[in-house]
Short mmCIF file of C-alpha atoms in Angstrom, two decimals:
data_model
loop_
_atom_site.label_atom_id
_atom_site.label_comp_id
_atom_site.label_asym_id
_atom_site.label_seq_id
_atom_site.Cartn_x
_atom_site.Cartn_y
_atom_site.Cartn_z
CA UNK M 24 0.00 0.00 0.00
CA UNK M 25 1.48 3.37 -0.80
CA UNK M 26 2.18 5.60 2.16
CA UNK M 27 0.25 9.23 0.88
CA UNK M 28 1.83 12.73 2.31
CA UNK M 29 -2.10 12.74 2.88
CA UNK M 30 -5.19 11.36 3.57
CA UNK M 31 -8.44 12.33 4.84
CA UNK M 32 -9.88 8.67 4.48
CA UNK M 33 -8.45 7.50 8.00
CA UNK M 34 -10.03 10.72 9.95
CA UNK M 35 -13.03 10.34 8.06
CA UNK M 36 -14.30 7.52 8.98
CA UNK M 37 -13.32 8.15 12.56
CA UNK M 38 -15.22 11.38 12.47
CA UNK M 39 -17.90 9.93 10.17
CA UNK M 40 -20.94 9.92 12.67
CA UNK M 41 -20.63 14.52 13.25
CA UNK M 42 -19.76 14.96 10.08
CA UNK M 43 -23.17 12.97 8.59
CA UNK M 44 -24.99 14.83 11.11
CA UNK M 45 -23.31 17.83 10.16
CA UNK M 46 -24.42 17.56 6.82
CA UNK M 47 -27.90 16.79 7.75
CA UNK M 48 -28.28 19.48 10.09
CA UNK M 49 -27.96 21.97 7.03
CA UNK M 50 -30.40 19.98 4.83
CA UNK M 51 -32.96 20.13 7.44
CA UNK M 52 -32.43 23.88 8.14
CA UNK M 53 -34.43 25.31 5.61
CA UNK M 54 -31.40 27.96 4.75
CA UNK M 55 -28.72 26.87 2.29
CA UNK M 56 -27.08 30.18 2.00
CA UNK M 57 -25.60 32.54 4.26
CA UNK M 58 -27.46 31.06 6.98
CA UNK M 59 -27.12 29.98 10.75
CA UNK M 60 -24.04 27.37 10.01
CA UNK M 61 -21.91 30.17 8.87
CA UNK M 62 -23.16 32.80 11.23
CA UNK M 63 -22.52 29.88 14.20
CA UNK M 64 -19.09 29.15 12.53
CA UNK M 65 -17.69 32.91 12.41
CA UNK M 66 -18.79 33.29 15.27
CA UNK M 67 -17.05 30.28 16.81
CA UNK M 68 -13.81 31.26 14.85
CA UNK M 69 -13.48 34.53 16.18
CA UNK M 70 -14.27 33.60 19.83
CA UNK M 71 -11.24 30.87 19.22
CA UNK M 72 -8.76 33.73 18.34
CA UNK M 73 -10.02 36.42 21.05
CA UNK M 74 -11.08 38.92 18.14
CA UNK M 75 -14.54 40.42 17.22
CA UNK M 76 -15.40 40.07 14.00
CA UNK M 77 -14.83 37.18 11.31
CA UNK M 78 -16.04 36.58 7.66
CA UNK M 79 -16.16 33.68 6.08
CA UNK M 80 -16.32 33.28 2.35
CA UNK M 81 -15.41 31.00 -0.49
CA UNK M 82 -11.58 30.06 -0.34
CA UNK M 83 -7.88 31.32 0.83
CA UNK M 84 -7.52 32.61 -1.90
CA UNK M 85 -10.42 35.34 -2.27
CA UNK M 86 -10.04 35.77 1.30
CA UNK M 87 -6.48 37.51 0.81
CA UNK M 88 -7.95 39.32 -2.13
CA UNK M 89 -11.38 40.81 0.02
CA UNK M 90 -9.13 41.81 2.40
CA UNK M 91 -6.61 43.42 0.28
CA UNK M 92 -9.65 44.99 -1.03
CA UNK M 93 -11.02 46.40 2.10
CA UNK M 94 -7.35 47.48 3.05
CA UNK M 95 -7.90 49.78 -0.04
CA UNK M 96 -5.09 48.31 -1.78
CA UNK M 97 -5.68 48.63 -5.76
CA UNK M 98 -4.08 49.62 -9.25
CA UNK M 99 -0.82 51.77 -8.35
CA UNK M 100 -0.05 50.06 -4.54
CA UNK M 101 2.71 47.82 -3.84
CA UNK M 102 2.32 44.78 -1.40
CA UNK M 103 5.63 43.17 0.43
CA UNK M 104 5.47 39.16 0.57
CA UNK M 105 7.56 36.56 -0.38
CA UNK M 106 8.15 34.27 -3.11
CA UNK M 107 8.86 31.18 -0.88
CA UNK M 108 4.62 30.64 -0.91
CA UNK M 109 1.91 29.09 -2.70
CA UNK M 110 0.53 30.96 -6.17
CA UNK M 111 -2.38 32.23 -4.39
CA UNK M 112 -0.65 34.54 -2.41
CA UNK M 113 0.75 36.16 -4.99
CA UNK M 114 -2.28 35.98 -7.02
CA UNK M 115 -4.72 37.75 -4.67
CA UNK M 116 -2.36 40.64 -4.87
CA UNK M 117 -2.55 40.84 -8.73
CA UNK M 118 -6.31 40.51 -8.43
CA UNK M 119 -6.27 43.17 -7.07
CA UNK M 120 -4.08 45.30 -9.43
CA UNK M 121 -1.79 45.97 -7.22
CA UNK M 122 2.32 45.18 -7.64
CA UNK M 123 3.51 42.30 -5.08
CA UNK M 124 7.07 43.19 -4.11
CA UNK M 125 9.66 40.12 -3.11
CA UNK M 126 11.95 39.94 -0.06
CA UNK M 127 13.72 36.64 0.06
CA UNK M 128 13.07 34.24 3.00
CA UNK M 129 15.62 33.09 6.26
CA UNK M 130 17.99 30.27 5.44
CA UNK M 131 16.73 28.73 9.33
CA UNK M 132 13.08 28.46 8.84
CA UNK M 133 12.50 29.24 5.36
CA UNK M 134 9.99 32.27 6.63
CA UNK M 135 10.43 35.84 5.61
CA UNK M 136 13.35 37.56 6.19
CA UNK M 137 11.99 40.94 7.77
CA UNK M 138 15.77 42.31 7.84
CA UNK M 139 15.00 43.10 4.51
CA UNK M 140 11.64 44.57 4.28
CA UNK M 141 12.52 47.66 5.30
CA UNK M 142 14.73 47.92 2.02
CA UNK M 143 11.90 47.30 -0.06
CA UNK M 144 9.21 50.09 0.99
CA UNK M 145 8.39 52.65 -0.98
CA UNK M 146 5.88 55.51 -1.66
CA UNK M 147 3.90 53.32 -3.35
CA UNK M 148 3.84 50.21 -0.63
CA UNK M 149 0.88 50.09 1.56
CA UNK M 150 0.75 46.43 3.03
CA UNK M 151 3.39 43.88 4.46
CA UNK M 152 1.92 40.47 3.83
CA UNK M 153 3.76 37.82 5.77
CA UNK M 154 3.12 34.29 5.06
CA UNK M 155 2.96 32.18 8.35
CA UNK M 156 4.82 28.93 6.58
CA UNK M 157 4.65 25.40 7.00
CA UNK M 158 2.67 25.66 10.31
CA UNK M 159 5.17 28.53 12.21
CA UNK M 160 4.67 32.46 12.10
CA UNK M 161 6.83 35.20 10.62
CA UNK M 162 8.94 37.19 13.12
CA UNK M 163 5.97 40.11 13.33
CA UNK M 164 7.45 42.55 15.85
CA UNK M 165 9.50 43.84 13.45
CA UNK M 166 6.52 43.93 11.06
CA UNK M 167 4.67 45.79 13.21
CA UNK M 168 7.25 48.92 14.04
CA UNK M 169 7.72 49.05 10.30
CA UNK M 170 4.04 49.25 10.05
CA UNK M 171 3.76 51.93 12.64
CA UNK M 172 6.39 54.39 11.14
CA UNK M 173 5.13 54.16 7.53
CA UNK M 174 1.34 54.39 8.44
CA UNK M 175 1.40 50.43 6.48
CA UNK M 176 -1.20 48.05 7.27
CA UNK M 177 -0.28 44.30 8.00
CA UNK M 178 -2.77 41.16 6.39
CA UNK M 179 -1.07 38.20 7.76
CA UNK M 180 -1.48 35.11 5.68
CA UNK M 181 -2.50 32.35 7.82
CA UNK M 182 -3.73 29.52 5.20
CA UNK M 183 -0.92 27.21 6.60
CA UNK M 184 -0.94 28.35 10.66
CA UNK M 185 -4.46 27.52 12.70
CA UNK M 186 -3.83 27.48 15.64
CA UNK M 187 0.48 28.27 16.10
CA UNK M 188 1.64 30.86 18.33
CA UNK M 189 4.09 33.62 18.68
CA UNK M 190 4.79 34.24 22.09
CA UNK M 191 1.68 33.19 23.06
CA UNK M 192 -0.08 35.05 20.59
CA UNK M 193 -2.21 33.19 17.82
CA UNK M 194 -1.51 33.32 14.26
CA UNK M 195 -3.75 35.88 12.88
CA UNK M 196 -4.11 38.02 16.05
CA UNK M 197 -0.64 40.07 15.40
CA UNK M 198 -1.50 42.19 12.66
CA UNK M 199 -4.15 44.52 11.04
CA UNK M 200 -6.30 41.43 9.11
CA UNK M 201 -5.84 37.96 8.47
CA UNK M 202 -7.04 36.00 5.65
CA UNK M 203 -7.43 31.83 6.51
CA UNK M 204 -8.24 28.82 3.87
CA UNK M 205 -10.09 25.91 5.02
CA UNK M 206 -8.90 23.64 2.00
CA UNK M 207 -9.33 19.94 3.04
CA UNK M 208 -5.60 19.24 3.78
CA UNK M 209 -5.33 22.29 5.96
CA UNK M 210 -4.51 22.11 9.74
CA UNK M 211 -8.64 22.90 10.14
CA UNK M 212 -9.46 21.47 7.07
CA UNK M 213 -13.55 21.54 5.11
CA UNK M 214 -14.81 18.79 2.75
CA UNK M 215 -14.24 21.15 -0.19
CA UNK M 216 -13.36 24.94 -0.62
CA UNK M 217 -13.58 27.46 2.06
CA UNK M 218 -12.12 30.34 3.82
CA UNK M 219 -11.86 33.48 6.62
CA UNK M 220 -10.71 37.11 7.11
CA UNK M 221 -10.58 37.76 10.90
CA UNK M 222 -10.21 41.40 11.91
CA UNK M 223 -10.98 43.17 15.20
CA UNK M 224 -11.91 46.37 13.09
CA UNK M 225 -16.08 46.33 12.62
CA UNK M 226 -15.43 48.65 9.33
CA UNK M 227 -13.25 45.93 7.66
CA UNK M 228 -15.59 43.27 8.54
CA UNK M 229 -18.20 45.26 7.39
CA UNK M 230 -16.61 45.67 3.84
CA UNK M 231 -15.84 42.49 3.49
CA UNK M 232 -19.04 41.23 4.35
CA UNK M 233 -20.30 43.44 1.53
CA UNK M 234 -17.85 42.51 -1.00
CA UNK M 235 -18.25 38.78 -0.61
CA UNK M 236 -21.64 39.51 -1.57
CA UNK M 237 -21.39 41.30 -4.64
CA UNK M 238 -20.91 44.52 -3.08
CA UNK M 239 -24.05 44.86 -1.47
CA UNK M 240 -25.65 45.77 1.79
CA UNK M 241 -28.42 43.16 1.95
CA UNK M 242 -29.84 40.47 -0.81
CA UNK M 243 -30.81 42.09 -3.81
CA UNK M 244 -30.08 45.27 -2.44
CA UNK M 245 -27.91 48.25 -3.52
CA UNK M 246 -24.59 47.32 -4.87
CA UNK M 247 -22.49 49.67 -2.96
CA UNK M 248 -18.83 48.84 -4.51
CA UNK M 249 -18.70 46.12 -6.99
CA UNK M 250 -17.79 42.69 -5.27
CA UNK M 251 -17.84 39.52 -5.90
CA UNK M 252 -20.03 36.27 -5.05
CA UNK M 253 -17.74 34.75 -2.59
CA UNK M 254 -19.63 33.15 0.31
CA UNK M 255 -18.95 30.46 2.76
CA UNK M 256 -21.01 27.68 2.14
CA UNK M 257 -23.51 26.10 4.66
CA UNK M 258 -22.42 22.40 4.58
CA UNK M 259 -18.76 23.51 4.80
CA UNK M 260 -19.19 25.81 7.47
CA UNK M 261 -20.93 23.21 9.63
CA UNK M 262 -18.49 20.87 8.74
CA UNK M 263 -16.06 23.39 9.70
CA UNK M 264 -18.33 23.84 13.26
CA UNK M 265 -17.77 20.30 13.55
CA UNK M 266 -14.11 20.07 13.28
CA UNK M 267 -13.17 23.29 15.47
CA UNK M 268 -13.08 22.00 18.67
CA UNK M 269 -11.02 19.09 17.81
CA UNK M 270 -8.68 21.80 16.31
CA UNK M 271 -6.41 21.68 19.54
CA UNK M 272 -6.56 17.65 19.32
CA UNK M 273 -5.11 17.89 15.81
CA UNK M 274 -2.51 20.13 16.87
CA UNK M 275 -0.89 17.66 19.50
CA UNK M 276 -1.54 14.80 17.17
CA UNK M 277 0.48 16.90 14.37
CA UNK M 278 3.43 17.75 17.09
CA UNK M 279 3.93 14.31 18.31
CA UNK M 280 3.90 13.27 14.30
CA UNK M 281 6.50 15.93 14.47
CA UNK M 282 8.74 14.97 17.43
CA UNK M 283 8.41 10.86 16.21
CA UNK M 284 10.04 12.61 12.97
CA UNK M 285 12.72 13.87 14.86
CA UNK M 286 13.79 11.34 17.35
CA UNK M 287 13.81 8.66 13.96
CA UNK M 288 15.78 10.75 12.15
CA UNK M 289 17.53 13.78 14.42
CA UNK M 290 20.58 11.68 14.02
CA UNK M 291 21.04 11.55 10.36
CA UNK M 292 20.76 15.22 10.30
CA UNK M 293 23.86 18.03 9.52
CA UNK M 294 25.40 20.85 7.28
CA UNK M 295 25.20 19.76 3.52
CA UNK M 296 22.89 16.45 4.51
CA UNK M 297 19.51 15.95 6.00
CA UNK M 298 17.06 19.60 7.43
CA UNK M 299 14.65 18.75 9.70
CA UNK M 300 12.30 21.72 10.08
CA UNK M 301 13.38 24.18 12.98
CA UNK M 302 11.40 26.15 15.21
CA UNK M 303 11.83 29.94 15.25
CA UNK M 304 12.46 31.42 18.87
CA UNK M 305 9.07 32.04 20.34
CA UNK M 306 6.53 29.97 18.31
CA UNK M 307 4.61 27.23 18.71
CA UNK M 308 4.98 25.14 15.53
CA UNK M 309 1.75 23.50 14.11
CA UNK M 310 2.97 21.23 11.37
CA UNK M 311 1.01 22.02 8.53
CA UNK M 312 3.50 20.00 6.47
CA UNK M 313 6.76 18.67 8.24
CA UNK M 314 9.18 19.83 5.01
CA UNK M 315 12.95 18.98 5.25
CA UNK M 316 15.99 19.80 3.45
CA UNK M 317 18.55 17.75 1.41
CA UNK M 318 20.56 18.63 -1.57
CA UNK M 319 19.86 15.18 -3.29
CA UNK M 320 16.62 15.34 -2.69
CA UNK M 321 15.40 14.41 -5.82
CA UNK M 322 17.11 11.25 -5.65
CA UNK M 323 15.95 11.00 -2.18
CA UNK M 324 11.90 11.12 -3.98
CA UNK M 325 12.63 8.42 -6.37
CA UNK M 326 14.38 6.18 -4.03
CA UNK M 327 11.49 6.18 -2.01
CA UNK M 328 9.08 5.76 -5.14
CA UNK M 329 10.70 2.37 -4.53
CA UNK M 330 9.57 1.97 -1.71
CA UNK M 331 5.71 2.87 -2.09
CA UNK M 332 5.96 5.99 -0.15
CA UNK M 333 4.93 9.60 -1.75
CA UNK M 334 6.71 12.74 -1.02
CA UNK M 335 5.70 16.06 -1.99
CA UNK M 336 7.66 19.56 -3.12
CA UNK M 337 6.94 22.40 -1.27
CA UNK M 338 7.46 24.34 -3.50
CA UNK M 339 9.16 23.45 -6.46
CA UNK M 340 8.70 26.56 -8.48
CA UNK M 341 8.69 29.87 -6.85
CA UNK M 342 6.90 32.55 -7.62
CA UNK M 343 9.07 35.08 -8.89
CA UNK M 344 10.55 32.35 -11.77
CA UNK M 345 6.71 31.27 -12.88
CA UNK M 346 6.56 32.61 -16.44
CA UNK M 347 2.46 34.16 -14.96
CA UNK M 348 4.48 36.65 -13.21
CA UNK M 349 7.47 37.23 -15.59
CA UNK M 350 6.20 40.92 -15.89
CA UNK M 351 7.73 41.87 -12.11
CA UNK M 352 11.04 41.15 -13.82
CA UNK M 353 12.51 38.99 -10.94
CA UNK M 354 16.12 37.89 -12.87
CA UNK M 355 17.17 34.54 -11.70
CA UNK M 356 19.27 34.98 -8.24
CA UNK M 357 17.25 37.46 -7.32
CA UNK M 358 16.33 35.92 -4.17
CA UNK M 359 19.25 32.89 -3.82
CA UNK M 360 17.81 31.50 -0.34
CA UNK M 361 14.41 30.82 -1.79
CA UNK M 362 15.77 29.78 -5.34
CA UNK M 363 18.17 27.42 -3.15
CA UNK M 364 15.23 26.05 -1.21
CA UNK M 365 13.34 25.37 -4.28
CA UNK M 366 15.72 22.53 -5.36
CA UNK M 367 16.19 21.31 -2.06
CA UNK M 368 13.02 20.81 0.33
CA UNK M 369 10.48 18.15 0.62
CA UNK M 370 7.96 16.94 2.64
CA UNK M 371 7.16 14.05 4.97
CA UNK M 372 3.46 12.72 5.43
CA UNK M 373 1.80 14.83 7.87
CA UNK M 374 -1.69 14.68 8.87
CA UNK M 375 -3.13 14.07 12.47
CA UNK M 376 -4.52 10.47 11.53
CA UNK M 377 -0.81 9.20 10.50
CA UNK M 378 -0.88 5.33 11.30
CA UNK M 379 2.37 5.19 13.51
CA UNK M 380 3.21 1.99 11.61
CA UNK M 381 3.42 3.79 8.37
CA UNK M 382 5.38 7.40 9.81
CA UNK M 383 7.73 4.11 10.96
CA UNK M 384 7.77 2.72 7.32
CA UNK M 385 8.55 6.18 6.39
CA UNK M 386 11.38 6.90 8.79
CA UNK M 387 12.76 3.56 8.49
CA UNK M 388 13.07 3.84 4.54
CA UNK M 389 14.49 7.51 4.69
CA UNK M 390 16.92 6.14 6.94
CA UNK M 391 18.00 3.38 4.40
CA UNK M 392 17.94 5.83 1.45
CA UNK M 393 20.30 8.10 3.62
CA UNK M 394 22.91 5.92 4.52
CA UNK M 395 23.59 4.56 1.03
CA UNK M 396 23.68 8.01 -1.11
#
């Protein structure tokens, strides 16, 4: 049987009996849209993060791009992010018309280097966008002075953190907006598409709630600013209500995943061989994906082809070198760390109903693979 970097099937059927009720809960209701699931579920969220106000529409992505949008941000702004991230980032910001602007990413952790974001403000920039990677957040205290003296605002990117910490402080709490997706292999994952934008500002949340909503006040209403149609859905946001307290369950499960990881292969680990992932001072790693480092690691994938276990790339292309975004005229070596990372990382399974009898097929093959390259 091949080993997956992940499956839903095993916490499926263990959750089976909520999420069937779940499911027939919003049949029953009466109210397929916009309704008391998601109303119950932003609710829920917010309460979970110690902020006021939460929105929950269609996926990461458009949640990054509403709140972009209610930030203001448009044709002639500049947003600071990194490469080292999934498309969508990157993409919300062009949805938006605005320019995204690169700083490269920390050798250590593989977050965003905010030594260098200073550097890369101009007149023009008017959000920092960190991308909480991997499960771990960005260094924000630096963020935030930055923030303060340049009047920026700060829309954290939190698709791959529910539920880490930064000194104590949640992922999504640390900055102006934060913009969550709910896609099934996330830390809180849905059944399907879905997504968040927490805020503790009642203006933003009212904006958003508008544009989600094609821009208007109530159904059928007014369009006050043209939106778009980018609602939560009732079935996933019940789901979602479901899953949220278990949320801290997952976490442990995803840390002890973690620290199995370690303890197999902590020995096999040093300077030109085998990364395991390290924790930044001060935060409470989540795991979203357990991604290590190796400079063969391509032969590292195939050997363990071999062996009926799947790795995964995270990521394999960054942004700045896709030929959609050729037009920011990123030359190669513009940002080595991430460019270096590229052709080096990979991923472990990782998901909170890991068999331990397959992480130790894992471990136990990596192991073998190691010692004879």
């Amino acid at each position: 049987m091949t080993t997956r970097v992940w499956d839903y099937l095993p916490e499926y059927r263990e959750e089976k009996a909520d999420l069937l009720a779940a499911v027939e809960t919003v049949l029953e209701s009466g109210q397929l849209i916009l309704g008391r699931s998601v109303h119950g579920f932003e609710a829920e969220f917010a309460q979970y993060h110690g902020l006021a106000q939460c929105v929950g529409v269609d996926n990461g992505t458009n949640a990054l791009k509403l709140a972009l949008q209610a930030l203001g941000v448009g044709p002639g702004d500049e947003v600071i992010t990194v490469s080292n991230t999934a498309a969508p980032t990157v993409l919300a910001i062009d949805g938006t018309g605005a320019t995204p602007v690169f700083v490269d990413v920390r050798e250590e952790d593989f977050l965003m280097d905010t030594e260098q974001v200073a550097a890369a403000i101009t007149p023009r920039t008017k959000v920092l966008l960190p991308v909480h990677l991997y499960g771990q957040c960005v260094d924000m205290e630096p963020l935030r002075r930055l923030a303060s003296e340049h009047g920026l605002a700060i829309l954290e990117d939190c698709a791959q953190a529910h539920g880490a910490r930064q000194n104590g402080r949640l992922a999504g709490t640390m900055g102006d907006i934060a913009a969550f997706s709910f896609y099934p292999t996330k830390v809180l994952g849905a059944y399907g598409d879905g997504g968040a934008v927490l805020t503790d500002d009642p203006d933003l949340a009212k904006d958003l709630r508008q544009l989600r909503y094609y821009g208007m006040d109530k159904v059928y209403y007014v369009v006050r600013t043209p939106g778009h149609n980018c609602r939560l859905d009732e079935l996933q946001a019940e789901i979602l209500r479901t899953k949220l307290p278990r949320l801290d369950s997952y976490l442990s499960r995803r840390r002890e995943i973690a620290r199995r990881y370690q303890e197999g292969l902590g020995d096999l680990t040093g300077p030109g061989g085998l990364l395991l992932p390290a924790v930044a001072p001060g935060n409470e790693h989540v795991y979203y994906v357990y991604v290590a480092r190796h400079p063969r690691r391509d032969e590292i994938i195939d050997r363990l082809k071999q062996h009926d276990i799947e790795l995964n790339i995270s990521y394999p292309w960054p942004v700045h070198t896709m030929s959609g975004f050729a037009k920011l005229g990123y030359a190669p070596g513009s940002l080595p760390v991430t460019e270096r990372l590229a052709d080096e990382v990979f991923s472990l399974p990782m998901y909170p109903s890991l068999p331990p009898d397959l992480q130790d097929k894992v471990i136990s093959a990596l192991r073998e693979v190691l010692t004879e390259l």
